[in-house]
Amino acid sequence: MFIAASASFLLSAGQAVNAEVPDKSEVVVAGGAEASQKNIDIKNVDPDVSSAEELKKTPLTLQNAIDAAMRGNLNLIYTRFEPEKTSQDVKIEESVFDPQLNLSFTYTDSKDSRSSSYVEGAIIPRNNYLNYNLNLQKKVETGGSVKVWTGSSRTETNSHDASLNPYYVANIGVDVTQPVLKGAGFAVNLAPIAIARSHRKESELALRKKILDTILNSEVAYWNLSAAYAFRDLRRSNLELAKKLLEENKAKFGVGIIRRQDVLQAEANIAEAEEKMISAEQLIQQNNDELLGTFGKLEFDNNPMFAVAVLPQDNIEMPNFEGVVSGALEFDLDMQIAMEAIERSRLEYVVADDNVNPTLNLRAGASVLSKDDNYLDSYKHAAQRKGYSWNAGVDFALPWGLREERARKVKSQINLRQSQVNLSNVRQDLMQSLRSAYRDLEAGIETRRSAARTLALNMESFDQQKALYDVGLVTFRDVLQAQRDLDESKSRYLDAVYSVILARAKLSRLDGTILRRHSFTWGDLGEYELPPSTKAVSKD
């Protein structure tokens, strides 16, 4: 009964358990001259092979594969550190406006070889001096700085003319500096913080992009392995059919019905089928390694083999293209990253434009002071404002020619323009990818229908050729040609089913529905959007 067996083939994956994919083992196709409806039953043609080897495989659903990739993918783990790292850059820039406490002590002891005047009050003058300064300084968002300070000094001398010896001087004051041209204003002084925050947001967007790519790549790797199993089982089906044809030819040759050449052709057909079987087994190993690689778990040896779900053949309705475009424009992370780059370029231009200005700073300060023979009295009398000091000043600086500053301004203008063009380019790439993915899905669905019709016709053709061969009306070469046509139509149908799966996955990645397809939302991703712990990374 090999004719019935040849009319069915497997779309399975190593005897996998497919609890998440609906059973679509029958495909309705149009066949025959009347284009009547016919069911092609797709089932395992060789159920006896799923013995000890198949039982060793680890069952794996698509959702479990995606979860494993989200937890273990090394590229994703690497990217998950970036938002936390760029958050530190924000803190670094914000720290510019943190208050700074400064404290200094100075002790000086001096002795001259001789006096230079009688007014020095000593033949060999000697003085010692102890001073400390304490100040609290803070930069403000306008670019200026405020410093509140206090200081005290103690001076002792061997001069006989000193009326206070030792004496103490206490000072309490405040100094203010404010740029008027270069470095003045909120925009230019807060720009570094805004740039750092933009880098942080971009790293968060890049992480989300990497999450989506990881979901897509793990899904593609999963169905790659499923397709490799399906093609292996197809090759196995072809090999079993070739063996049955050889057995029949040997029996016919034994009673003198056919020539020796027909037996040799059947043996050559087996050898060819065995070669294809070897290649199919190798493809399974390669795709299994690819899937393990998305998990970050590929080792040099002792890697597990997975049993995955069969390629789904569920009917797919084409989405509305306008809805796809609208969703992609709203969702696309590359465009959001490009817009962040534009904002950073704008802020960098603001800074560069400010640097072309000359430096003009206004300074002002005031202090109260007192001199006494007692440390506490000096501060007490200073607080009573018995002495004072004030100052005001202007600082001006103009680099000759401003060549560096002007060059940096022109460079920032170019960067801004480039970032704007890049946004347009990203949008163009998105449109091209969307249109291509949409056409791929549309063509894939039609190709699958056509391949199913072709498969049904080739099944019928092979049955007819085999029946004619049994009664001696055609040669064995005609039967082999019909078998090759049938094998080719099976492969094309598998390719069509596989192409539809990949096209749908890639389109859903572009229009943002890939999260919903796998029951994810950004708010529910939790740990996948957080930096991995040091313990978890070291363990991996």
Coordinates of C-alpha atoms in Angstrom, one line a residue, residues 58-499:
T58 CA 13.5 18.0 25.2
P59 CA 9.9 19.2 24.4
L60 CA 9.9 23.0 23.8
T61 CA 6.9 25.3 23.0
L62 CA 7.3 28.6 21.2
Q63 CA 6.4 30.6 24.3
N64 CA 9.0 28.7 26.4
A65 CA 11.6 29.3 23.7
I66 CA 10.9 33.1 23.7
D67 CA 11.0 33.1 27.6
A68 CA 14.4 31.3 27.5
A69 CA 15.8 33.8 25.0
M70 CA 14.5 36.8 27.0
R71 CA 16.3 35.5 30.1
G72 CA 19.5 34.1 28.6
N73 CA 20.3 35.9 25.3
L74 CA 23.7 37.4 25.8
N75 CA 23.2 40.4 23.5
L76 CA 20.0 41.3 25.3
I77 CA 21.7 40.9 28.7
Y78 CA 24.5 43.2 27.5
T79 CA 22.0 45.8 26.3
R80 CA 20.1 45.7 29.5
F81 CA 23.0 47.3 31.3
E82 CA 22.9 50.4 29.1
P83 CA 20.0 52.3 30.6
E84 CA 21.5 52.0 34.1
K85 CA 24.9 53.1 32.8
T86 CA 23.5 56.1 31.0
S87 CA 21.5 57.0 34.1
Q88 CA 24.8 57.6 35.9
D89 CA 25.8 60.1 33.2
V90 CA 22.6 62.0 34.1
K91 CA 23.7 62.1 37.7
I92 CA 27.2 63.1 36.7
E93 CA 25.8 66.1 34.8
E94 CA 23.4 67.1 37.6
S95 CA 26.2 67.0 40.1
V96 CA 27.6 70.1 38.6
F97 CA 24.9 72.0 40.5
D98 CA 25.6 70.2 43.8
P99 CA 27.0 72.4 46.6
Q100 CA 30.7 72.0 47.4
L101 CA 32.2 72.4 50.8
N102 CA 35.8 73.5 50.9
L103 CA 38.1 73.7 54.0
S104 CA 41.7 74.7 54.1
F105 CA 44.3 75.2 56.8
T106 CA 47.6 77.1 56.5
Y107 CA 50.5 77.5 59.0
T108 CA 53.5 79.7 58.3
D109 CA 56.5 80.3 60.5
S110 CA 59.1 82.8 59.3
K111 CA 62.4 84.2 60.7
D112 CA 64.5 86.9 59.0
S113 CA 68.3 87.1 59.3
R114 CA 68.1 90.7 60.4
S115 CA 65.6 93.6 60.6
S116 CA 65.5 96.1 57.8
S117 CA 64.0 98.9 59.9
Y118 CA 63.7 100.0 63.5
V119 CA 59.9 100.0 63.1
E120 CA 59.9 96.2 62.9
G121 CA 60.4 96.1 66.7
A122 CA 62.9 93.3 66.8
I123 CA 66.5 92.8 65.8
I124 CA 65.7 89.5 64.2
P125 CA 62.0 89.5 63.2
R126 CA 60.1 86.3 63.6
N127 CA 56.4 85.7 62.9
N128 CA 54.1 82.7 62.8
Y129 CA 50.8 82.6 61.1
L130 CA 47.8 80.2 61.3
N131 CA 44.9 80.5 59.0
Y132 CA 41.8 78.5 58.0
N133 CA 39.1 79.1 55.4
L134 CA 35.7 77.4 55.1
N135 CA 33.4 78.0 52.2
L136 CA 30.2 76.5 50.7
Q137 CA 30.0 77.1 46.9
K138 CA 27.3 76.3 44.5
K139 CA 26.8 76.8 40.8
V140 CA 23.3 78.0 39.8
E141 CA 21.2 77.2 36.7
T142 CA 21.8 80.7 35.3
G143 CA 25.5 79.9 35.0
G144 CA 26.6 82.0 38.0
S145 CA 28.0 80.8 41.3
V146 CA 27.4 81.8 44.9
K147 CA 30.0 81.3 47.6
V148 CA 29.4 81.8 51.3
W149 CA 32.6 81.8 53.3
T150 CA 34.3 82.4 56.6
G151 CA 37.9 82.5 57.6
S152 CA 40.0 83.2 60.7
S153 CA 43.7 83.8 61.2
R154 CA 46.1 84.0 64.1
T155 CA 49.3 86.1 63.9
E156 CA 52.1 86.1 66.5
T157 CA 55.3 88.1 66.3
N158 CA 58.4 89.0 68.4
S159 CA 58.0 92.6 67.6
H160 CA 58.0 94.9 70.7
D161 CA 55.8 97.4 68.9
A162 CA 52.8 95.1 68.3
S163 CA 49.8 96.4 70.3
L164 CA 48.0 93.0 69.9
N165 CA 50.2 89.9 70.1
P166 CA 48.9 87.5 69.2
Y167 CA 45.9 88.9 67.4
Y168 CA 43.0 87.2 65.6
V169 CA 41.2 88.3 62.4
A170 CA 37.7 86.8 61.6
N171 CA 35.9 87.2 58.3
I172 CA 32.4 86.3 57.1
G173 CA 31.3 87.0 53.6
V174 CA 29.6 86.1 50.4
D175 CA 30.8 86.3 46.8
V176 CA 28.6 86.1 43.6
T177 CA 29.7 85.7 40.0
Q178 CA 27.3 85.8 37.0
P179 CA 28.2 85.4 33.3
V180 CA 26.6 87.9 31.0
L181 CA 27.5 86.6 27.6
K182 CA 29.2 83.2 27.3
G183 CA 27.7 80.6 29.7
A184 CA 24.8 82.8 30.7
G185 CA 21.2 81.5 30.9
F186 CA 19.2 78.4 31.7
A187 CA 19.3 76.9 28.2
V188 CA 23.0 76.6 27.9
N189 CA 23.7 75.5 31.4
L190 CA 21.0 72.8 31.6
A191 CA 21.8 71.5 28.1
P192 CA 24.4 68.9 29.3
I193 CA 21.7 67.4 31.6
A194 CA 19.2 67.3 28.8
I195 CA 21.7 65.7 26.5
A196 CA 22.5 63.0 29.1
R197 CA 18.8 62.4 29.6
S198 CA 18.4 62.0 25.9
H199 CA 21.2 59.4 25.9
R200 CA 19.4 57.6 28.7
K201 CA 16.1 57.6 26.8
E202 CA 17.8 56.4 23.6
S203 CA 19.4 53.5 25.6
E204 CA 15.9 52.6 26.9
L205 CA 14.5 52.7 23.3
A206 CA 17.5 50.6 22.1
L207 CA 16.8 48.0 24.9
R208 CA 13.2 47.8 23.8
K209 CA 14.4 47.3 20.2
K210 CA 16.7 44.6 21.3
I211 CA 13.8 42.9 23.2
L212 CA 11.7 42.9 20.0
D213 CA 14.6 41.6 17.9
T214 CA 15.2 38.9 20.5
I215 CA 11.6 37.8 20.4
L216 CA 11.6 37.8 16.6
N217 CA 15.0 36.0 16.3
S218 CA 13.9 33.3 18.8
E219 CA 10.7 32.8 17.0
V220 CA 12.5 32.5 13.6
A221 CA 15.0 30.1 15.1
Y222 CA 12.2 28.0 16.6
W223 CA 10.4 27.7 13.2
N224 CA 13.7 27.1 11.5
L225 CA 14.2 24.0 13.6
S226 CA 10.6 23.0 13.0
A227 CA 11.1 23.4 9.3
A228 CA 14.3 21.3 9.4
Y229 CA 12.5 18.5 11.1
A230 CA 9.7 18.7 8.5
F231 CA 12.1 18.5 5.7
R232 CA 14.0 15.6 7.4
D233 CA 10.7 13.7 7.7
L234 CA 9.9 14.5 4.0
R235 CA 13.3 13.1 3.0
R236 CA 12.6 10.1 5.2
S237 CA 9.3 9.6 3.5
N238 CA 11.0 9.7 0.1
L239 CA 13.6 7.2 1.2
E240 CA 11.0 4.8 2.4
L241 CA 9.1 5.1 -0.9
A242 CA 12.3 4.5 -2.8
K243 CA 12.9 1.4 -0.8
K244 CA 9.5 0.0 -1.5
L245 CA 9.9 0.7 -5.2
L246 CA 13.2 -1.2 -5.1
E247 CA 11.5 -4.2 -3.4
E248 CA 8.8 -4.3 -6.0
N249 CA 11.3 -4.0 -8.9
K250 CA 13.4 -6.8 -7.4
A251 CA 10.3 -9.0 -7.2
K252 CA 9.3 -8.2 -10.8
F253 CA 12.8 -8.7 -12.0
G254 CA 12.8 -12.1 -10.3
V255 CA 9.9 -13.3 -12.4
G256 CA 11.3 -11.6 -15.6
I257 CA 8.7 -8.8 -15.9
I258 CA 11.3 -5.9 -16.0
R259 CA 14.9 -5.5 -16.9
R260 CA 18.0 -5.3 -14.7
Q261 CA 18.3 -1.6 -15.6
D262 CA 15.0 -0.8 -13.7
V263 CA 16.5 -2.4 -10.6
L264 CA 19.7 -0.3 -10.9
Q265 CA 17.7 2.9 -11.3
A266 CA 15.7 2.0 -8.2
E267 CA 19.0 1.5 -6.3
A268 CA 20.4 4.8 -7.5
N269 CA 17.2 6.4 -6.4
I270 CA 17.7 5.1 -2.9
A271 CA 21.3 6.4 -2.9
E272 CA 20.1 9.9 -3.9
A273 CA 17.5 9.8 -1.2
E274 CA 20.0 8.8 1.4
E275 CA 22.3 11.7 0.5
K276 CA 19.4 14.1 0.9
M277 CA 18.6 12.5 4.3
I278 CA 22.2 13.2 5.5
S279 CA 21.9 16.9 4.5
A280 CA 18.5 17.1 6.3
E281 CA 20.0 15.7 9.5
Q282 CA 22.8 18.1 9.4
L283 CA 20.4 21.0 8.9
I284 CA 18.5 19.9 12.1
Q285 CA 21.8 20.1 14.1
Q286 CA 22.6 23.5 12.7
N287 CA 19.2 24.9 13.5
N288 CA 19.2 23.4 16.9
D289 CA 22.5 25.1 17.6
E290 CA 21.0 28.4 16.3
L291 CA 18.1 28.1 18.7
L292 CA 20.4 27.3 21.6
G293 CA 22.5 30.4 20.6
T294 CA 19.5 32.6 21.1
F295 CA 19.2 31.2 24.6
G296 CA 22.9 31.9 25.3
K297 CA 23.3 28.2 26.2
L298 CA 25.3 26.8 23.3
E299 CA 28.2 24.7 24.5
F300 CA 31.0 22.8 22.8
D301 CA 29.4 19.5 23.5
N302 CA 26.5 17.8 25.3
N303 CA 24.0 20.3 23.9
P304 CA 20.3 19.2 24.3
M305 CA 18.2 18.5 21.2
F306 CA 14.7 20.0 21.2
A307 CA 11.4 18.6 20.0
V308 CA 9.4 21.6 18.8
A309 CA 5.9 22.2 17.4
V310 CA 4.9 21.5 13.8
L311 CA 4.7 24.3 11.3
P312 CA 1.2 25.8 11.7
Q313 CA -1.0 26.0 8.6
D314 CA -3.8 28.2 10.1
N315 CA -5.6 30.5 7.7
I316 CA -4.3 34.1 7.9
E317 CA -6.3 37.2 6.9
M318 CA -4.3 40.0 5.4
P319 CA -4.3 43.0 7.7
N320 CA -5.3 46.5 6.3
F321 CA -2.2 48.1 4.9
E322 CA -3.1 51.6 6.2
G323 CA -3.5 50.2 9.7
V324 CA -0.1 48.5 9.4
V325 CA 1.5 51.7 8.3
S326 CA -0.2 53.7 11.1
G327 CA 0.8 51.2 13.7
A328 CA 4.4 51.1 12.5
L329 CA 4.8 54.9 12.4
E330 CA 3.5 55.1 16.0
F331 CA 5.5 52.1 17.2
D332 CA 8.8 52.2 15.3
L333 CA 11.7 52.5 17.8
D334 CA 14.3 53.5 15.1
M335 CA 12.3 56.6 14.4
Q336 CA 12.0 57.4 18.1
I337 CA 15.8 56.9 18.4
A338 CA 16.4 59.2 15.4
M339 CA 14.2 61.9 17.0
E340 CA 16.2 61.7 20.1
A341 CA 19.4 62.2 18.0
I342 CA 17.8 65.4 16.5
E343 CA 17.0 66.8 20.0
R344 CA 20.6 66.1 21.1
S345 CA 22.0 67.8 18.0
R346 CA 19.8 70.8 18.7
L347 CA 21.0 71.1 22.3
E348 CA 24.7 70.7 21.2
Y349 CA 24.1 73.5 18.7
V350 CA 22.8 75.7 21.6
V351 CA 26.0 75.1 23.5
A352 CA 28.2 75.6 20.4
D353 CA 26.4 78.9 19.6
D354 CA 26.9 80.1 23.1
N355 CA 30.6 79.3 23.0
V356 CA 31.2 81.8 20.2
N357 CA 30.4 84.7 22.6
P358 CA 33.2 86.3 24.5
T359 CA 33.5 85.8 28.2
L360 CA 32.0 88.6 30.3
N361 CA 31.5 87.9 34.0
L362 CA 30.3 90.2 36.7
R363 CA 31.7 89.8 40.2
A364 CA 30.5 91.1 43.6
G365 CA 31.3 90.3 47.2
A366 CA 31.0 91.6 50.7
S367 CA 32.2 90.6 54.1
V368 CA 32.3 91.6 57.7
L369 CA 35.4 91.4 59.7
S370 CA 37.0 92.1 63.1
K371 CA 40.5 92.0 64.7
D372 CA 40.8 91.1 68.4
D373 CA 43.2 89.5 70.8
N374 CA 40.7 86.6 71.3
Y375 CA 39.4 84.1 68.8
L376 CA 35.8 84.2 69.9
D377 CA 35.7 87.9 70.3
S378 CA 36.9 88.3 66.8
Y379 CA 33.9 86.4 65.5
K380 CA 31.6 88.2 67.9
H381 CA 32.7 91.6 66.8
A382 CA 32.6 90.6 63.1
A383 CA 29.0 89.5 63.5
Q384 CA 28.3 93.0 65.0
R385 CA 29.7 94.4 61.7
K386 CA 32.4 96.5 63.3
G387 CA 34.5 96.1 60.2
Y388 CA 33.6 95.4 56.6
S389 CA 34.9 94.9 53.1
W390 CA 33.2 94.8 49.7
N391 CA 34.3 94.4 46.1
A392 CA 33.0 94.4 42.6
G393 CA 34.6 93.6 39.3
V394 CA 34.3 92.5 35.7
D395 CA 36.2 89.8 33.9
F396 CA 36.4 89.9 30.1
A397 CA 38.1 87.4 27.7
L398 CA 38.0 87.1 23.9
P399 CA 40.0 84.4 22.2
W400 CA 41.8 85.8 19.1
G401 CA 39.7 84.9 16.1
L402 CA 37.4 82.4 17.9
R403 CA 38.5 79.8 15.2
E404 CA 37.9 76.8 17.4
E405 CA 34.5 78.0 18.7
R406 CA 33.3 79.0 15.2
A407 CA 34.4 75.6 13.8
R408 CA 32.5 73.8 16.5
K409 CA 29.4 75.8 15.8
V410 CA 29.5 75.0 12.1
K411 CA 30.1 71.3 12.9
S412 CA 27.1 71.3 15.3
Q413 CA 24.9 72.8 12.5
I414 CA 26.0 70.0 10.2
N415 CA 25.3 67.4 12.8
L416 CA 21.8 68.8 13.3
R417 CA 21.1 68.7 9.6
Q418 CA 22.5 65.2 9.3
S419 CA 20.3 64.0 12.1
Q420 CA 17.2 65.5 10.4
V421 CA 18.1 63.7 7.2
N422 CA 18.7 60.5 9.1
L423 CA 15.1 60.7 10.4
S424 CA 13.8 60.9 6.9
N425 CA 16.1 58.0 5.9
V426 CA 14.8 55.9 8.8
R427 CA 11.3 56.6 7.8
Q428 CA 12.1 55.6 4.2
D429 CA 13.7 52.4 5.3
L430 CA 10.6 51.6 7.5
M431 CA 8.3 52.2 4.5
Q432 CA 10.4 50.0 2.3
S433 CA 10.6 47.2 4.9
L434 CA 6.8 47.5 5.6
R435 CA 5.9 47.3 1.9
S436 CA 8.3 44.4 1.4
A437 CA 7.1 42.4 4.4
Y438 CA 3.4 43.1 3.5
R439 CA 4.0 41.8 0.0
D440 CA 5.9 38.8 1.3
L441 CA 3.0 37.8 3.5
E442 CA 0.5 38.4 0.7
A443 CA 2.5 36.5 -1.9
G444 CA 3.2 33.8 0.7
I445 CA -0.4 33.1 1.3
E446 CA -1.2 32.9 -2.4
T447 CA 1.9 30.7 -3.0
R448 CA 0.8 28.3 -0.2
R449 CA -2.6 27.9 -1.9
S450 CA -1.0 27.4 -5.3
A451 CA 1.6 24.9 -3.9
A452 CA -1.2 22.9 -2.2
R453 CA -3.0 22.6 -5.6
T454 CA 0.2 21.6 -7.3
L455 CA 0.9 19.0 -4.6
A456 CA -2.5 17.5 -5.0
L457 CA -2.1 17.2 -8.8
N458 CA 1.4 15.7 -8.5
M459 CA 0.0 13.1 -6.0
E460 CA -2.7 12.2 -8.5
S461 CA -0.1 12.1 -11.3
F462 CA 2.2 9.8 -9.4
D463 CA -0.6 7.4 -8.6
Q464 CA -1.5 7.2 -12.2
Q465 CA 2.0 6.7 -13.4
K466 CA 2.5 3.9 -10.9
A467 CA -0.7 2.2 -11.9
L468 CA 0.4 2.4 -15.6
Y469 CA 3.8 1.1 -14.7
D470 CA 2.3 -1.9 -12.9
V471 CA 0.5 -2.9 -16.1
G472 CA 3.6 -2.2 -18.3
L473 CA 2.3 0.9 -20.1
V474 CA 5.2 3.2 -19.0
T475 CA 8.8 2.7 -18.0
F476 CA 10.2 2.9 -14.6
R477 CA 12.0 6.1 -15.6
D478 CA 8.5 7.7 -16.0
V479 CA 7.7 6.6 -12.5
L480 CA 10.9 8.1 -11.1
Q481 CA 10.2 11.4 -12.9
A482 CA 6.7 11.4 -11.4
Q483 CA 8.2 10.7 -7.9
R484 CA 10.7 13.6 -8.3
D485 CA 7.9 15.9 -9.4
L486 CA 6.0 14.8 -6.3
D487 CA 9.0 15.3 -4.0
E488 CA 9.6 18.8 -5.5
S489 CA 6.0 19.8 -4.9
K490 CA 6.2 18.6 -1.3
S491 CA 9.3 20.7 -0.8
R492 CA 7.7 23.8 -2.4
Y493 CA 4.7 23.4 -0.2
L494 CA 6.8 23.2 2.9
D495 CA 8.7 26.2 1.7
A496 CA 5.5 28.1 1.2
V497 CA 4.2 27.2 4.7
Y498 CA 7.5 28.2 6.2
S499 CA 7.6 31.5 4.3

